[in-house]
CSV table of C-alpha atoms in Angstrom, one decimal:
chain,number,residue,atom,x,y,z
T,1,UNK,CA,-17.9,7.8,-8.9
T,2,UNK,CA,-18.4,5.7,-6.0
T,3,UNK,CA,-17.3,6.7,-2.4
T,4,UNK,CA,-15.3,3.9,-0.4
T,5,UNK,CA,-14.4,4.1,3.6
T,6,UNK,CA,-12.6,1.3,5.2
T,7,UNK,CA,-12.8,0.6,8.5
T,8,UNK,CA,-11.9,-2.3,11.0
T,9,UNK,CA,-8.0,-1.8,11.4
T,10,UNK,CA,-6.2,-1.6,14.2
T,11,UNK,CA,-3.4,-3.2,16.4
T,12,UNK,CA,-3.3,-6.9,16.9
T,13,UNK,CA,-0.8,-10.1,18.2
T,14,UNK,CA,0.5,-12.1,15.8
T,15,UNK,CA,-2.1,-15.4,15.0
T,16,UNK,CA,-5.0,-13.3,15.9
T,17,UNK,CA,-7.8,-12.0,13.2
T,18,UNK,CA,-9.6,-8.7,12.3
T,19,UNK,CA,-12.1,-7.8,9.9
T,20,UNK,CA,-11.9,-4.7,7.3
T,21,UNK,CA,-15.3,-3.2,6.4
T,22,UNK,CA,-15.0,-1.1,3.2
T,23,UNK,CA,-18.6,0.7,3.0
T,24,UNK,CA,-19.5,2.4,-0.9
T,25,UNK,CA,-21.9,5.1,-1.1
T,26,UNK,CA,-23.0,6.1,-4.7
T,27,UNK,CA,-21.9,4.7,-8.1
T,28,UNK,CA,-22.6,1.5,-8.9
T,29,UNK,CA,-21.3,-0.7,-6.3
T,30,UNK,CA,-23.4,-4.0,-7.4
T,31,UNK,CA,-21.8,-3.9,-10.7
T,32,UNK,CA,-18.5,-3.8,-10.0
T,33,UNK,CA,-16.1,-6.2,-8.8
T,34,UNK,CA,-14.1,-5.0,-6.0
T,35,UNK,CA,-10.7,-5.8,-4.2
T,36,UNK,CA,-8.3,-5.2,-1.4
T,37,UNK,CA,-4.8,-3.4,-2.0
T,38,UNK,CA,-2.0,-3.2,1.0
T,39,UNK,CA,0.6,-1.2,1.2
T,40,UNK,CA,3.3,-1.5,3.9
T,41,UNK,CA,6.1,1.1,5.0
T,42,UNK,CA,8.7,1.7,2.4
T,43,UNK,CA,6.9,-0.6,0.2
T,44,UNK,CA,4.9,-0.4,-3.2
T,45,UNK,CA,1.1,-0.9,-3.1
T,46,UNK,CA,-0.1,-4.9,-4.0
T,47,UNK,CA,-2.8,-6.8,-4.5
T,48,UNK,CA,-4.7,-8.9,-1.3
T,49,UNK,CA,-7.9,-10.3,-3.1
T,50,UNK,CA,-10.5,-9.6,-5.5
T,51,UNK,CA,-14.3,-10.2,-5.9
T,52,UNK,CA,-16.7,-10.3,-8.5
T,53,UNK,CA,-19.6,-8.0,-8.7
T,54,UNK,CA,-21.9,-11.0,-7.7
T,55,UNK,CA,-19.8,-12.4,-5.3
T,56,UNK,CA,-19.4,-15.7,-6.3
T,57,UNK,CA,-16.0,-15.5,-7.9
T,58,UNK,CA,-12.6,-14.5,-5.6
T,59,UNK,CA,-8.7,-14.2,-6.2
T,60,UNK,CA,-6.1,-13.7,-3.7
T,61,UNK,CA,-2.4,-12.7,-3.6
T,62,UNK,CA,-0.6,-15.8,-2.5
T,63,UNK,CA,1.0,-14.5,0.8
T,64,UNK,CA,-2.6,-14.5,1.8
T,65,UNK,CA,-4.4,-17.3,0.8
T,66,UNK,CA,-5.9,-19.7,3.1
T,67,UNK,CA,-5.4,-16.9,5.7
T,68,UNK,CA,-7.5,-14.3,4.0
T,69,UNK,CA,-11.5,-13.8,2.7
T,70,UNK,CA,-12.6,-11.4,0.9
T,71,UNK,CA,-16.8,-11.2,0.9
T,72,UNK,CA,-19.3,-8.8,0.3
T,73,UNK,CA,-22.9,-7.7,1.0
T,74,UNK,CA,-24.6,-6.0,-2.3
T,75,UNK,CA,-27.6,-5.0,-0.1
T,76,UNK,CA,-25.4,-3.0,2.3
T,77,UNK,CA,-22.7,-1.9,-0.2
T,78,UNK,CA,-19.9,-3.0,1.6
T,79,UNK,CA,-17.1,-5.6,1.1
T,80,UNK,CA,-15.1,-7.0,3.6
T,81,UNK,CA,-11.8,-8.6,4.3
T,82,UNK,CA,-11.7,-11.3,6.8
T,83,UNK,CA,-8.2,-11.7,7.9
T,84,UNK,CA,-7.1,-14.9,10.1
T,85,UNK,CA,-4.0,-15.9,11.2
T,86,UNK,CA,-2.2,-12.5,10.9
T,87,UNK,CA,1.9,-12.6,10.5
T,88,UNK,CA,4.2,-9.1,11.1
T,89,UNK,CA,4.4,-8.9,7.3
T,90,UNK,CA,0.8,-8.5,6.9
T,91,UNK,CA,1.1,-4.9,8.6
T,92,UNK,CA,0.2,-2.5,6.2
T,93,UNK,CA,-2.5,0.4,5.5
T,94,UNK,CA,-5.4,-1.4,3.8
T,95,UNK,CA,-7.1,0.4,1.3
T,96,UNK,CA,-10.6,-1.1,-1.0
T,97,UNK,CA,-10.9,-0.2,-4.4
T,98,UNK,CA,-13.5,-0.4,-6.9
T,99,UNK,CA,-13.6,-1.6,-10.8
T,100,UNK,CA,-11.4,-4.0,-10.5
T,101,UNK,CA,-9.8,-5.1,-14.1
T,102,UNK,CA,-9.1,-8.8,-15.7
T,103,UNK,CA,-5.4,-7.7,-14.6
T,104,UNK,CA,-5.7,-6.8,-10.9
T,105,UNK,CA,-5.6,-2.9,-11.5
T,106,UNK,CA,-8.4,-0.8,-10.3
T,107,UNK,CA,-9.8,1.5,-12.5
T,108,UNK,CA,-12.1,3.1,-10.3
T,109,UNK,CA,-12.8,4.5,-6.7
T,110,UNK,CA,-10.1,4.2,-3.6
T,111,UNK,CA,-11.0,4.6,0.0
T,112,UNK,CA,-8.5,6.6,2.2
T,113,UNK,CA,-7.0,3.1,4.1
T,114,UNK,CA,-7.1,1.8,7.4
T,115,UNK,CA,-3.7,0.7,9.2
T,116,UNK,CA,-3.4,-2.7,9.9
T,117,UNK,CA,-0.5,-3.4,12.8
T,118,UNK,CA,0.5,-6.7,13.6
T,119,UNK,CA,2.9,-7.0,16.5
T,120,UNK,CA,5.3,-10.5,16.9
């Protein structure tokens, strides 16, 4: 199965952006499509955004639309999550995952998560 490792998290002022990095090592990264999951303190895990395996197809949770991009780079195996606009609610640890299904579960590979603070 594929390996995933996010990256990019960190603390940041309300309004203000980051970007997530979620890097794939082995499997089959170009065939798969590929999302973003959140899960904040005390909370259950949900869905941020999805993306095809080609890239030219996306869906996003609708706390996040507008705000949010998800994107990827087949030739570097990675996927990112642009993330403008940040609110306190967004703070969460982000985690990729891989083999995204027709009904927003994954079926394959998670990375370990990267925290994402945003302060008010």
């Amino acid at each position: 199965q594929v390996r995933l490792e996010e990256s990019g998290g960190g603390l940041v002022q309300a309004g203000g952006s980051l970007r997530l990095s979620c890097s794939a090592s082995g499997g089959t990264f170009s065939r798969d499509a590929m999302g973003w999951f959140r899960q904040g303190l005390g909370k259950e895990r949900e869905f941020v955004a999805v993306i095809n395996h080609s890239g030219d197809t996306t869906q996003y949770a609708e706390s996040v639309k507008g705000r949010f991009t998800i994107s990827r780079d087949n030739a570097k195996n990675t996927v990112y999550l642009q993330m403008n606009s940040l609110r306190p609610e967004d703070t969460a640890v982000y985690y990729c995952a891989a083999r995204i299904n027709y009904d927003l579960t994954a079926s394959g590979s998670w990375g370990q998560g990267t925290q994402v603070t945003v302060s008010s």
